[in-house]
mmCIF file of C-alpha atoms and ligand atoms in Angstrom:
data_model
loop_
_atom_site.group_PDB
_atom_site.id
_atom_site.type_symbol
_atom_site.label_atom_id
_atom_site.label_comp_id
_atom_site.label_asym_id
_atom_site.label_seq_id
_atom_site.Cartn_x
_atom_site.Cartn_y
_atom_site.Cartn_z
ATOM 1 C CA MET A 5 98.857 26.997 181.234
ATOM 2 C CA VAL A 6 96.412 29.126 179.379
ATOM 3 C CA SER A 7 95.100 32.438 178.206
ATOM 4 C CA VAL A 8 91.656 33.853 178.636
ATOM 5 C CA ARG A 9 89.903 35.800 175.869
ATOM 6 C CA VAL A 10 86.380 37.555 175.970
ATOM 7 C CA VAL A 11 84.894 39.071 172.745
ATOM 8 C CA ASN A 12 82.211 41.721 172.868
ATOM 9 C CA LEU A 13 81.032 40.287 176.289
ATOM 10 C CA THR A 14 77.499 41.763 176.775
ATOM 11 C CA LYS A 15 75.214 41.545 180.103
ATOM 12 C CA ARG A 16 72.037 43.299 180.601
ATOM 13 C CA PHE A 17 70.001 43.138 183.728
ATOM 14 C CA GLY A 18 66.688 44.811 182.849
ATOM 15 C CA ASP A 19 67.587 48.246 181.449
ATOM 16 C CA VAL A 20 70.938 48.302 183.029
ATOM 17 C CA VAL A 21 73.785 47.141 180.615
ATOM 18 C CA ALA A 22 75.988 45.751 183.175
ATOM 19 C CA VAL A 23 78.780 44.988 180.746
ATOM 20 C CA ASP A 24 78.760 46.498 177.315
ATOM 21 C CA ARG A 25 80.674 45.058 174.567
ATOM 22 C CA VAL A 26 83.771 44.023 176.480
ATOM 23 C CA THR A 27 86.699 42.602 174.676
ATOM 24 C CA PHE A 28 89.984 41.608 176.214
ATOM 25 C CA GLU A 29 92.823 39.011 176.409
ATOM 26 C CA VAL A 30 94.584 37.822 179.458
ATOM 27 C CA LYS A 31 97.879 36.311 178.201
ATOM 28 C CA ASP A 32 99.115 32.771 179.863
ATOM 29 C CA LYS A 33 100.747 33.603 183.329
ATOM 30 C CA GLU A 34 99.454 37.346 183.187
ATOM 31 C CA PHE A 35 98.099 39.081 186.348
ATOM 32 C CA VAL A 36 95.120 41.303 184.977
ATOM 33 C CA VAL A 37 93.316 43.795 187.124
ATOM 34 C CA LEU A 38 89.935 45.024 186.228
ATOM 35 C CA LEU A 39 89.726 48.218 187.915
ATOM 36 C CA GLY A 40 86.818 50.872 188.033
ATOM 37 C CA PRO A 41 84.087 52.634 190.465
ATOM 38 C CA SER A 42 81.555 50.897 192.041
ATOM 39 C CA GLY A 43 78.720 49.465 189.466
ATOM 40 C CA SER A 44 80.963 49.814 186.459
ATOM 41 C CA GLY A 45 80.640 45.857 185.602
ATOM 42 C CA LYS A 46 83.813 44.218 186.955
ATOM 43 C CA THR A 47 81.972 41.467 189.141
ATOM 44 C CA THR A 48 79.589 40.583 186.353
ATOM 45 C CA THR A 49 82.404 40.138 183.977
ATOM 46 C CA LEU A 50 84.249 37.882 186.320
ATOM 47 C CA ARG A 51 81.124 35.902 187.029
ATOM 48 C CA MET A 52 80.640 35.421 183.440
ATOM 49 C CA ILE A 53 84.102 33.965 182.982
ATOM 50 C CA ALA A 54 83.585 31.680 185.860
ATOM 51 C CA GLY A 55 80.234 30.344 184.236
ATOM 52 C CA LEU A 56 78.104 31.732 187.236
ATOM 53 C CA GLU A 57 76.349 34.137 184.761
ATOM 54 C CA THR A 58 75.110 33.641 181.220
ATOM 55 C CA PRO A 59 76.378 36.500 178.637
ATOM 56 C CA ASP A 60 73.895 37.851 176.515
ATOM 57 C CA GLU A 61 76.093 38.216 173.848
ATOM 58 C CA GLY A 62 79.903 37.447 173.322
ATOM 59 C CA GLU A 63 82.506 34.697 173.756
ATOM 60 C CA ILE A 64 84.623 33.377 176.507
ATOM 61 C CA TYR A 65 87.610 31.443 175.525
ATOM 62 C CA ILE A 66 89.789 29.480 177.979
ATOM 63 C CA GLY A 67 92.984 28.624 175.989
ATOM 64 C CA LYS A 68 91.687 27.882 172.367
ATOM 65 C CA GLN A 69 88.340 26.432 173.916
ATOM 66 C CA LEU A 70 85.169 28.245 173.593
ATOM 67 C CA VAL A 71 83.467 27.791 177.122
ATOM 68 C CA ASN A 72 80.256 29.568 176.815
ATOM 69 C CA ASP A 73 78.255 26.180 177.309
ATOM 70 C CA LEU A 74 80.549 24.803 179.661
ATOM 71 C CA PRO A 75 79.476 24.422 183.354
ATOM 72 C CA PRO A 76 81.615 26.187 186.014
ATOM 73 C CA LYS A 77 83.023 22.955 187.432
ATOM 74 C CA ASP A 78 84.203 21.886 183.853
ATOM 75 C CA ARG A 79 86.115 25.271 183.627
ATOM 76 C CA ASP A 80 89.042 24.561 186.018
ATOM 77 C CA ILE A 81 89.038 28.159 187.467
ATOM 78 C CA ALA A 82 89.024 28.877 191.054
ATOM 79 C CA MET A 83 87.088 31.914 192.178
ATOM 80 C CA VAL A 84 87.758 33.968 195.473
ATOM 81 C CA PHE A 85 84.622 36.249 196.005
ATOM 82 C CA GLN A 86 84.158 39.420 197.784
ATOM 83 C CA SER A 87 81.938 37.499 200.273
ATOM 84 C CA TYR A 88 83.742 34.357 201.164
ATOM 85 C CA ALA A 89 81.504 31.296 201.927
ATOM 86 C CA LEU A 90 83.568 28.858 204.245
ATOM 87 C CA TYR A 91 81.814 25.619 205.391
ATOM 88 C CA PRO A 92 80.691 26.620 208.834
ATOM 89 C CA HIS A 93 80.822 23.168 210.406
ATOM 90 C CA MET A 94 84.300 22.183 209.181
ATOM 91 C CA THR A 95 87.558 23.256 210.723
ATOM 92 C CA VAL A 96 89.840 25.641 208.761
ATOM 93 C CA TYR A 97 91.895 22.525 207.966
ATOM 94 C CA GLU A 98 89.179 20.562 206.760
ATOM 95 C CA ASN A 99 88.049 23.741 204.429
ATOM 96 C CA LEU A 100 91.450 23.713 203.064
ATOM 97 C CA ALA A 101 91.490 20.123 202.414
ATOM 98 C CA PHE A 102 87.983 19.846 200.887
ATOM 99 C CA PRO A 103 88.767 20.804 197.134
ATOM 100 C CA LEU A 104 91.635 18.518 197.335
ATOM 101 C CA ARG A 105 89.705 15.502 198.795
ATOM 102 C CA ILE A 106 86.750 15.791 196.102
ATOM 103 C CA ARG A 107 89.719 15.407 193.643
ATOM 104 C CA LYS A 108 91.268 12.284 195.501
ATOM 105 C CA TYR A 109 94.669 13.610 196.294
ATOM 106 C CA PRO A 110 96.432 11.499 198.364
ATOM 107 C CA LYS A 111 96.248 12.429 202.274
ATOM 108 C CA GLU A 112 100.165 13.234 202.675
ATOM 109 C CA GLU A 113 99.962 15.489 199.582
ATOM 110 C CA ILE A 114 96.807 17.377 201.115
ATOM 111 C CA ASP A 115 98.538 17.608 204.298
ATOM 112 C CA ARG A 116 101.681 19.410 202.603
ATOM 113 C CA LYS A 117 99.792 21.631 200.598
ATOM 114 C CA ILE A 118 97.575 22.960 203.379
ATOM 115 C CA ARG A 119 100.652 23.395 205.447
ATOM 116 C CA GLU A 120 102.559 25.422 202.786
ATOM 117 C CA VAL A 121 99.373 27.405 202.009
ATOM 118 C CA ALA A 122 98.631 28.155 205.346
ATOM 119 C CA GLU A 123 102.059 29.438 206.354
ATOM 120 C CA LEU A 124 102.251 31.672 203.230
ATOM 121 C CA LEU A 125 98.646 33.173 204.356
ATOM 122 C CA ARG A 126 99.706 33.105 208.073
ATOM 123 C CA ILE A 127 96.857 31.001 209.214
ATOM 124 C CA SER A 128 98.861 27.950 210.593
ATOM 125 C CA HIS A 129 97.757 28.941 214.177
ATOM 126 C CA LEU A 130 94.151 28.687 213.069
ATOM 127 C CA LEU A 131 93.797 25.304 211.120
ATOM 128 C CA ASN A 132 91.823 23.848 214.300
ATOM 129 C CA ARG A 133 89.157 26.548 214.594
ATOM 130 C CA LYS A 134 85.825 26.787 212.987
ATOM 131 C CA PRO A 135 84.858 29.793 210.677
ATOM 132 C CA LYS A 136 82.980 31.515 213.529
ATOM 133 C CA GLN A 137 85.883 31.623 215.518
ATOM 134 C CA LEU A 138 87.923 33.993 212.816
ATOM 135 C CA SER A 139 87.737 37.520 212.319
ATOM 136 C CA GLY A 140 86.489 38.549 208.850
ATOM 137 C CA GLY A 141 89.954 39.264 207.374
ATOM 138 C CA GLU A 142 90.958 35.587 208.861
ATOM 139 C CA GLN A 143 88.031 34.196 207.216
ATOM 140 C CA GLN A 144 89.203 35.796 203.978
ATOM 141 C CA ARG A 145 92.567 34.357 203.881
ATOM 142 C CA VAL A 146 91.021 31.077 204.531
ATOM 143 C CA ALA A 147 88.775 31.303 201.449
ATOM 144 C CA LEU A 148 91.766 32.372 199.484
ATOM 145 C CA GLY A 149 93.752 29.676 200.803
ATOM 146 C CA ARG A 150 90.841 27.228 199.691
ATOM 147 C CA ALA A 151 91.398 28.405 196.055
ATOM 148 C CA LEU A 152 95.063 28.321 196.028
ATOM 149 C CA VAL A 153 95.569 24.708 197.281
ATOM 150 C CA ARG A 154 93.863 23.512 194.023
ATOM 151 C CA GLU A 155 96.272 25.373 191.766
ATOM 152 C CA PRO A 156 93.719 25.852 189.079
ATOM 153 C CA LYS A 157 94.484 26.935 185.273
ATOM 154 C CA VAL A 158 92.900 30.107 186.012
ATOM 155 C CA PHE A 159 92.467 32.370 189.101
ATOM 156 C CA LEU A 160 89.476 34.819 189.395
ATOM 157 C CA MET A 161 89.575 37.192 192.421
ATOM 158 C CA ASP A 162 86.944 39.547 193.466
ATOM 159 C CA GLU A 163 88.208 41.922 195.907
ATOM 160 C CA PRO A 164 89.802 39.253 198.172
ATOM 161 C CA LEU A 165 91.685 41.610 200.187
ATOM 162 C CA SER A 166 88.824 44.135 200.841
ATOM 163 C CA ASN A 167 87.973 42.960 204.580
ATOM 164 C CA LEU A 168 91.520 43.210 205.596
ATOM 165 C CA ASP A 169 93.014 46.030 207.617
ATOM 166 C CA ALA A 170 95.198 48.511 205.902
ATOM 167 C CA LYS A 171 98.738 46.798 207.190
ATOM 168 C CA LEU A 172 97.714 43.223 206.117
ATOM 169 C CA ARG A 173 96.241 44.126 202.965
ATOM 170 C CA VAL A 174 99.480 45.701 201.864
ATOM 171 C CA TYR A 175 101.244 42.529 203.213
ATOM 172 C CA MET A 176 99.009 40.400 201.265
ATOM 173 C CA ARG A 177 99.215 42.278 198.123
ATOM 174 C CA ALA A 178 102.890 41.662 197.648
ATOM 175 C CA GLU A 179 102.503 37.902 198.864
ATOM 176 C CA LEU A 180 99.600 37.389 196.515
ATOM 177 C CA LYS A 181 101.369 38.999 193.511
ATOM 178 C CA LYS A 182 104.709 36.871 194.447
ATOM 179 C CA MET A 183 102.797 33.802 194.639
ATOM 180 C CA GLN A 184 100.869 34.409 191.470
ATOM 181 C CA LYS A 185 104.343 34.908 189.500
ATOM 182 C CA GLU A 186 105.725 31.569 191.283
ATOM 183 C CA LEU A 187 102.661 29.454 190.319
ATOM 184 C CA GLY A 188 102.501 31.129 186.930
ATOM 185 C CA ILE A 189 98.651 31.026 187.227
ATOM 186 C CA THR A 190 96.826 33.217 184.597
ATOM 187 C CA THR A 191 94.915 35.571 187.002
ATOM 188 C CA ILE A 192 92.074 38.029 186.836
ATOM 189 C CA TYR A 193 91.587 40.350 189.998
ATOM 190 C CA VAL A 194 88.941 42.788 190.322
ATOM 191 C CA THR A 195 89.233 45.756 192.842
ATOM 192 C CA HIS A 196 88.216 49.465 192.699
ATOM 193 C CA ASP A 197 91.363 50.437 194.710
ATOM 194 C CA GLN A 198 93.795 52.175 192.339
ATOM 195 C CA ALA A 199 96.799 51.587 194.619
ATOM 196 C CA GLU A 200 96.384 47.842 194.862
ATOM 197 C CA ALA A 201 95.659 47.780 191.040
ATOM 198 C CA MET A 202 98.944 49.706 190.183
ATOM 199 C CA THR A 203 100.972 47.679 192.655
ATOM 200 C CA MET A 204 99.928 44.260 191.806
ATOM 201 C CA ALA A 205 98.936 44.074 188.009
ATOM 202 C CA ASP A 206 101.129 43.309 184.640
ATOM 203 C CA ARG A 207 98.031 45.149 182.966
ATOM 204 C CA ILE A 208 95.167 47.037 184.015
ATOM 205 C CA ALA A 209 91.614 47.221 182.316
ATOM 206 C CA VAL A 210 89.938 50.466 183.545
ATOM 207 C CA TYR A 211 86.256 50.046 183.476
ATOM 208 C CA ASN A 212 83.455 52.726 183.691
ATOM 209 C CA ARG A 213 79.854 52.076 182.735
ATOM 210 C CA GLY A 214 80.130 48.586 181.518
ATOM 211 C CA ARG A 215 82.975 49.503 179.119
ATOM 212 C CA ILE A 216 86.860 49.232 179.091
ATOM 213 C CA GLN A 217 88.259 52.672 178.791
ATOM 214 C CA GLN A 218 91.762 51.699 178.474
ATOM 215 C CA MET A 219 93.861 48.502 179.020
ATOM 216 C CA ALA A 220 97.388 49.127 179.550
ATOM 217 C CA THR A 221 100.420 48.662 182.009
ATOM 218 C CA PRO A 222 100.154 50.647 185.051
ATOM 219 C CA GLU A 223 103.110 53.016 183.783
ATOM 220 C CA GLU A 224 101.156 53.693 180.561
ATOM 221 C CA LEU A 225 98.027 54.431 182.162
ATOM 222 C CA TYR A 226 99.590 56.899 184.441
ATOM 223 C CA HIS A 227 101.489 58.457 181.755
ATOM 224 C CA LYS A 228 99.561 58.053 178.825
ATOM 225 C CA PRO A 229 95.712 58.226 179.769
ATOM 226 C CA ALA A 230 93.661 57.707 176.770
ATOM 227 C CA ASN A 231 90.676 59.839 178.188
ATOM 228 C CA LEU A 232 89.715 61.977 180.961
ATOM 229 C CA PHE A 233 88.194 59.360 182.952
ATOM 230 C CA VAL A 234 91.488 57.219 183.061
ATOM 231 C CA ALA A 235 93.482 60.470 183.692
ATOM 232 C CA GLY A 236 91.124 61.233 186.902
ATOM 233 C CA PHE A 237 90.827 57.713 188.052
ATOM 234 C CA ILE A 238 94.549 56.810 188.436
ATOM 235 C CA GLY A 239 96.752 58.666 190.639
ATOM 236 C CA ALA A 240 96.333 59.995 194.145
ATOM 237 C CA PRO A 241 95.818 62.808 194.701
ATOM 238 C CA GLY A 242 94.384 62.899 191.534
ATOM 239 C CA MET A 243 95.459 64.856 188.445
ATOM 240 C CA ASN A 244 94.379 68.739 188.432
ATOM 241 C CA PHE A 245 92.098 69.811 185.533
ATOM 242 C CA PHE A 246 91.602 73.077 184.051
ATOM 243 C CA ASP A 247 89.215 74.253 181.192
ATOM 244 C CA ALA A 248 90.935 76.105 178.394
ATOM 245 C CA VAL A 249 91.277 77.108 174.796
ATOM 246 C CA LEU A 250 94.108 76.312 172.679
ATOM 247 C CA LYS A 251 95.070 78.827 170.100
ATOM 248 C CA ARG A 252 97.616 79.960 167.896
ATOM 249 C CA LYS A 253 98.800 83.365 168.226
ATOM 250 C CA ASN A 254 102.048 84.979 166.245
ATOM 251 C CA GLY A 255 103.371 81.551 165.445
ATOM 252 C CA GLU A 256 103.198 80.321 169.119
ATOM 253 C CA VAL A 257 100.507 78.216 170.654
ATOM 254 C CA ILE A 258 98.751 79.611 173.745
ATOM 255 C CA LEU A 259 96.807 77.578 176.435
ATOM 256 C CA ASP A 260 94.339 80.164 177.794
ATOM 257 C CA ALA A 261 92.766 79.178 180.809
ATOM 258 C CA GLY A 262 91.224 82.331 181.920
ATOM 259 C CA GLU A 263 93.028 82.850 185.058
ATOM 260 C CA PHE A 264 96.458 82.281 183.341
ATOM 261 C CA LYS A 265 97.989 81.900 179.811
ATOM 262 C CA LEU A 266 100.805 79.525 179.033
ATOM 263 C CA THR A 267 102.998 79.353 175.827
ATOM 264 C CA LEU A 268 103.400 75.672 175.177
ATOM 265 C CA PRO A 269 106.536 73.975 173.456
ATOM 266 C CA LEU A 270 106.111 73.609 169.837
ATOM 267 C CA SER A 271 107.576 70.042 170.127
ATOM 268 C CA LEU A 272 104.702 69.270 172.156
ATOM 269 C CA ILE A 273 102.174 70.617 169.676
ATOM 270 C CA GLU A 274 103.775 68.664 166.885
ATOM 271 C CA ALA A 275 103.482 65.315 168.538
ATOM 272 C CA ALA A 276 99.952 66.099 168.904
ATOM 273 C CA HIS A 277 96.942 65.515 166.363
ATOM 274 C CA ILE A 278 95.130 68.662 166.588
ATOM 275 C CA GLU A 279 92.936 69.322 163.539
ATOM 276 C CA GLU A 280 92.149 73.006 163.890
ATOM 277 C CA MET A 281 92.709 75.775 166.377
ATOM 278 C CA PRO A 282 91.180 77.394 168.461
ATOM 279 C CA ILE A 283 89.837 74.245 170.405
ATOM 280 C CA GLU A 284 88.323 73.819 173.836
ATOM 281 C CA VAL A 285 90.390 71.524 175.786
ATOM 282 C CA VAL A 286 90.840 70.159 179.215
ATOM 283 C CA MET A 287 94.433 70.657 180.282
ATOM 284 C CA GLY A 288 95.578 67.991 182.912
ATOM 285 C CA ILE A 289 98.664 68.084 185.107
ATOM 286 C CA ARG A 290 99.580 65.790 187.871
ATOM 287 C CA PRO A 291 100.325 67.147 191.584
ATOM 288 C CA GLU A 292 103.981 66.200 191.320
ATOM 289 C CA HIS A 293 104.363 68.071 187.945
ATOM 290 C CA ILE A 294 103.584 71.582 189.405
ATOM 291 C CA ARG A 295 106.837 73.406 191.047
ATOM 292 C CA VAL A 296 106.115 76.119 193.732
ATOM 293 C CA HIS A 297 108.281 79.052 193.890
ATOM 294 C CA LYS A 298 108.403 81.887 196.577
ATOM 295 C CA GLU A 299 109.640 84.290 193.782
ATOM 296 C CA LYS A 300 108.243 84.945 190.152
ATOM 297 C CA VAL A 301 109.663 82.806 187.548
ATOM 298 C CA PRO A 302 109.103 82.354 183.873
ATOM 299 C CA GLN A 303 105.549 81.354 183.080
ATOM 300 C CA SER A 304 104.569 80.938 186.569
ATOM 301 C CA ILE A 305 101.292 82.050 188.083
ATOM 302 C CA GLU A 306 100.806 83.944 191.195
ATOM 303 C CA THR A 307 98.359 82.380 193.868
ATOM 304 C CA GLU A 308 98.100 81.803 197.518
ATOM 305 C CA VAL A 309 98.193 78.817 199.702
ATOM 306 C CA TYR A 310 94.760 77.385 200.554
ATOM 307 C CA VAL A 311 95.994 74.700 202.911
ATOM 308 C CA VAL A 312 99.104 72.825 203.720
ATOM 309 C CA GLU A 313 98.884 69.007 204.322
ATOM 310 C CA PRO A 314 102.105 67.648 205.769
ATOM 311 C CA LEU A 315 102.681 63.729 204.958
ATOM 312 C CA GLY A 316 106.250 63.335 206.286
ATOM 313 C CA SER A 317 107.988 62.455 203.347
ATOM 314 C CA GLU A 318 106.085 64.742 201.138
ATOM 315 C CA THR A 319 103.755 67.653 201.354
ATOM 316 C CA ILE A 320 100.554 68.238 199.596
ATOM 317 C CA ILE A 321 100.009 71.991 198.894
ATOM 318 C CA ASP A 322 96.569 73.171 197.865
ATOM 319 C CA PHE A 323 95.665 76.445 196.100
ATOM 320 C CA LYS A 324 92.629 77.677 194.835
ATOM 321 C CA MET A 325 91.362 79.103 191.527
ATOM 322 C CA GLY A 326 87.728 80.318 190.986
ATOM 323 C CA GLU A 327 86.024 77.744 192.815
ATOM 324 C CA THR A 328 88.091 74.823 192.590
ATOM 325 C CA ILE A 329 90.748 73.563 194.698
ATOM 326 C CA TYR A 330 94.125 71.952 192.962
ATOM 327 C CA LYS A 331 96.750 69.838 194.710
ATOM 328 C CA ILE A 332 100.464 70.205 194.119
ATOM 329 C CA LYS A 333 102.880 67.319 195.528
ATOM 330 C CA TYR A 334 106.172 68.545 197.040
ATOM 331 C CA HIS A 335 108.753 65.724 197.772
ATOM 332 C CA GLY A 336 110.165 66.719 201.267
ATOM 333 C CA GLU A 337 108.993 69.320 203.923
ATOM 334 C CA MET A 338 107.986 72.723 202.595
ATOM 335 C CA ARG A 339 107.354 75.468 205.198
ATOM 336 C CA LEU A 340 104.423 77.487 203.968
ATOM 337 C CA ASN A 341 101.082 78.609 205.597
ATOM 338 C CA THR A 342 97.674 79.307 204.655
ATOM 339 C CA GLY A 343 97.549 82.507 202.756
ATOM 340 C CA ASP A 344 101.271 82.688 201.851
ATOM 341 C CA LYS A 345 101.779 84.131 198.261
ATOM 342 C CA ILE A 346 103.584 81.388 195.906
ATOM 343 C CA TYR A 347 104.159 81.183 192.284
ATOM 344 C CA ILE A 348 103.327 78.036 190.757
ATOM 345 C CA ALA A 349 104.909 76.594 187.452
ATOM 346 C CA PHE A 350 103.582 73.617 185.396
ATOM 347 C CA ASP A 351 106.190 71.031 183.855
ATOM 348 C CA LEU A 352 105.240 71.919 180.371
ATOM 349 C CA ASN A 353 106.404 68.789 178.962
ATOM 350 C CA LYS A 354 104.095 66.664 181.555
ATOM 351 C CA ILE A 355 101.099 68.484 180.760
ATOM 352 C CA HIS A 356 97.938 66.343 178.986
ATOM 353 C CA LEU A 357 95.318 67.894 177.010
ATOM 354 C CA PHE A 358 92.035 66.588 176.408
ATOM 355 C CA ASP A 359 89.303 67.189 173.715
ATOM 356 C CA LYS A 360 86.626 68.709 175.627
ATOM 357 C CA LYS A 361 84.013 67.510 173.563
ATOM 358 C CA THR A 362 84.897 63.735 173.358
ATOM 359 C CA GLY A 363 87.036 63.659 176.499
ATOM 360 C CA LYS A 364 89.744 61.804 174.431
ATOM 361 C CA ALA A 365 93.602 62.844 174.950
ATOM 362 C CA ILE A 366 95.075 64.780 172.197
ATOM 363 C CA ILE A 367 98.645 65.035 174.047
HETATM 364 N N1 ATP B 16 71.915 40.236 189.548
HETATM 365 C C1 ATP B 16 71.701 41.457 189.226
HETATM 366 N N2 ATP B 16 70.535 41.944 188.758
HETATM 367 C C2 ATP B 16 70.423 43.277 188.655
HETATM 368 N N3 ATP B 16 71.287 44.021 188.450
HETATM 369 C C3 ATP B 16 72.505 43.536 188.654
HETATM 370 C C4 ATP B 16 72.808 42.415 188.961
HETATM 371 N N4 ATP B 16 73.996 42.225 189.406
HETATM 372 C C5 ATP B 16 74.640 43.476 188.839
HETATM 373 N N5 ATP B 16 73.756 44.341 188.604
HETATM 374 C C6 ATP B 16 73.894 45.729 188.070
HETATM 375 O O1 ATP B 16 74.888 45.757 186.964
HETATM 376 C C7 ATP B 16 75.826 46.749 187.385
HETATM 377 C C8 ATP B 16 77.320 46.313 187.346
HETATM 378 O O2 ATP B 16 77.353 45.576 188.675
HETATM 379 P P1 ATP B 16 78.682 44.728 189.105
HETATM 380 O O3 ATP B 16 78.436 43.999 190.336
HETATM 381 O O4 ATP B 16 79.350 44.015 187.866
HETATM 382 O O5 ATP B 16 79.796 46.096 189.569
HETATM 383 P P2 ATP B 16 80.937 46.138 189.927
HETATM 384 O O6 ATP B 16 81.936 46.820 189.079
HETATM 385 O O7 ATP B 16 81.756 44.727 190.602
HETATM 386 O O8 ATP B 16 80.876 47.128 191.443
HETATM 387 P P3 ATP B 16 81.370 46.969 192.968
HETATM 388 O O9 ATP B 16 82.722 47.706 192.808
HETATM 389 O O10 ATP B 16 80.534 47.854 193.571
HETATM 390 O O11 ATP B 16 81.539 45.830 193.381
HETATM 391 C C9 ATP B 16 75.385 47.479 188.517
HETATM 392 O O12 ATP B 16 74.617 48.554 187.925
HETATM 393 C C10 ATP B 16 74.625 46.520 189.129
HETATM 394 O O13 ATP B 16 73.491 47.238 189.980
HETATM 395 MG MG1 MG B 17 81.771 43.922 192.367
#
């Protein structure tokens, strides 16, 4: 088994820098997800690793071998694309058998592998059909199966679940993750769905505008986002942000957001790297780290309910400050109505502060 490493990988299309000096390593047997908004350079990165696109700069290593000049077929990689291309004149069975036939596998082994993979992907009943007799989701599972039967050194997947309905997607993401761990195949998986990334990845590389913003475990991205982009991109509903000024007053550190002022625990400030105050910051707090009270409590802020979104096991409570709507996630049911007066309190040990100028995390 092998690692994959890219160093300073860069790709331009005319004026567009699709991938901008990207460096990362995927360890042996690791499942890494490239996550980012549309157009951020995920597919282009994957295509360069597969050998389908030539980098303008940078190196690609598979194991210890520099593969920049190696044609795709010699890289021992299997890629599943956003749009799947099955052979239309072959049945599903023949499509799955094809990559093994050209590698001269014995007939019995081909049959065994196909039946195994077909069962895993729930396509056993479709083996005699042609691609045009399948739904989009079924075709996608066959394409996945065709990559799987080969057991390549490295798996590259580009939104392989995007055409499946919600229920099947949730099933498939668990199955894919289990399968990847069982087979121990080093995998790079592209998606713009953060729930998919968080549930499947060992580590996630968060992309924006061709650059990696942060590469870390799902937990670390969630709890210690390196900058505003990552903080806003990870989590649903997203982190709430408030513009504020951090200043010292009478030996205390005050966060002044205009609409409210908070005295921050000194322990929080001591752990941070703040050169001087006052400093303009963006304060971030996740919806689950705001408490709702019906009575005033210390350091609480009076506001009113804008709207309540009951989701069964949890309730999303929206409130408005200035022109912005903020969200609170409450575990359980909460009887509240639009217009009710509430007092909200932030869990001060869970707040994030970002330098307003650079967007970088300071706490
Ligand atoms: N062949 C091409 N010619 C010109 N521009 C391209 C080409 N391929 C990609 N781009 C541009 O490069 C940038 C990165 O594209 P890429 O396909 O890598 O994004 P992505 O992160 O995979 O997005 P999505 O989530 O929409 O699939 C985009 O601005 C895109 O328009
Ligand atoms: Mg893409």
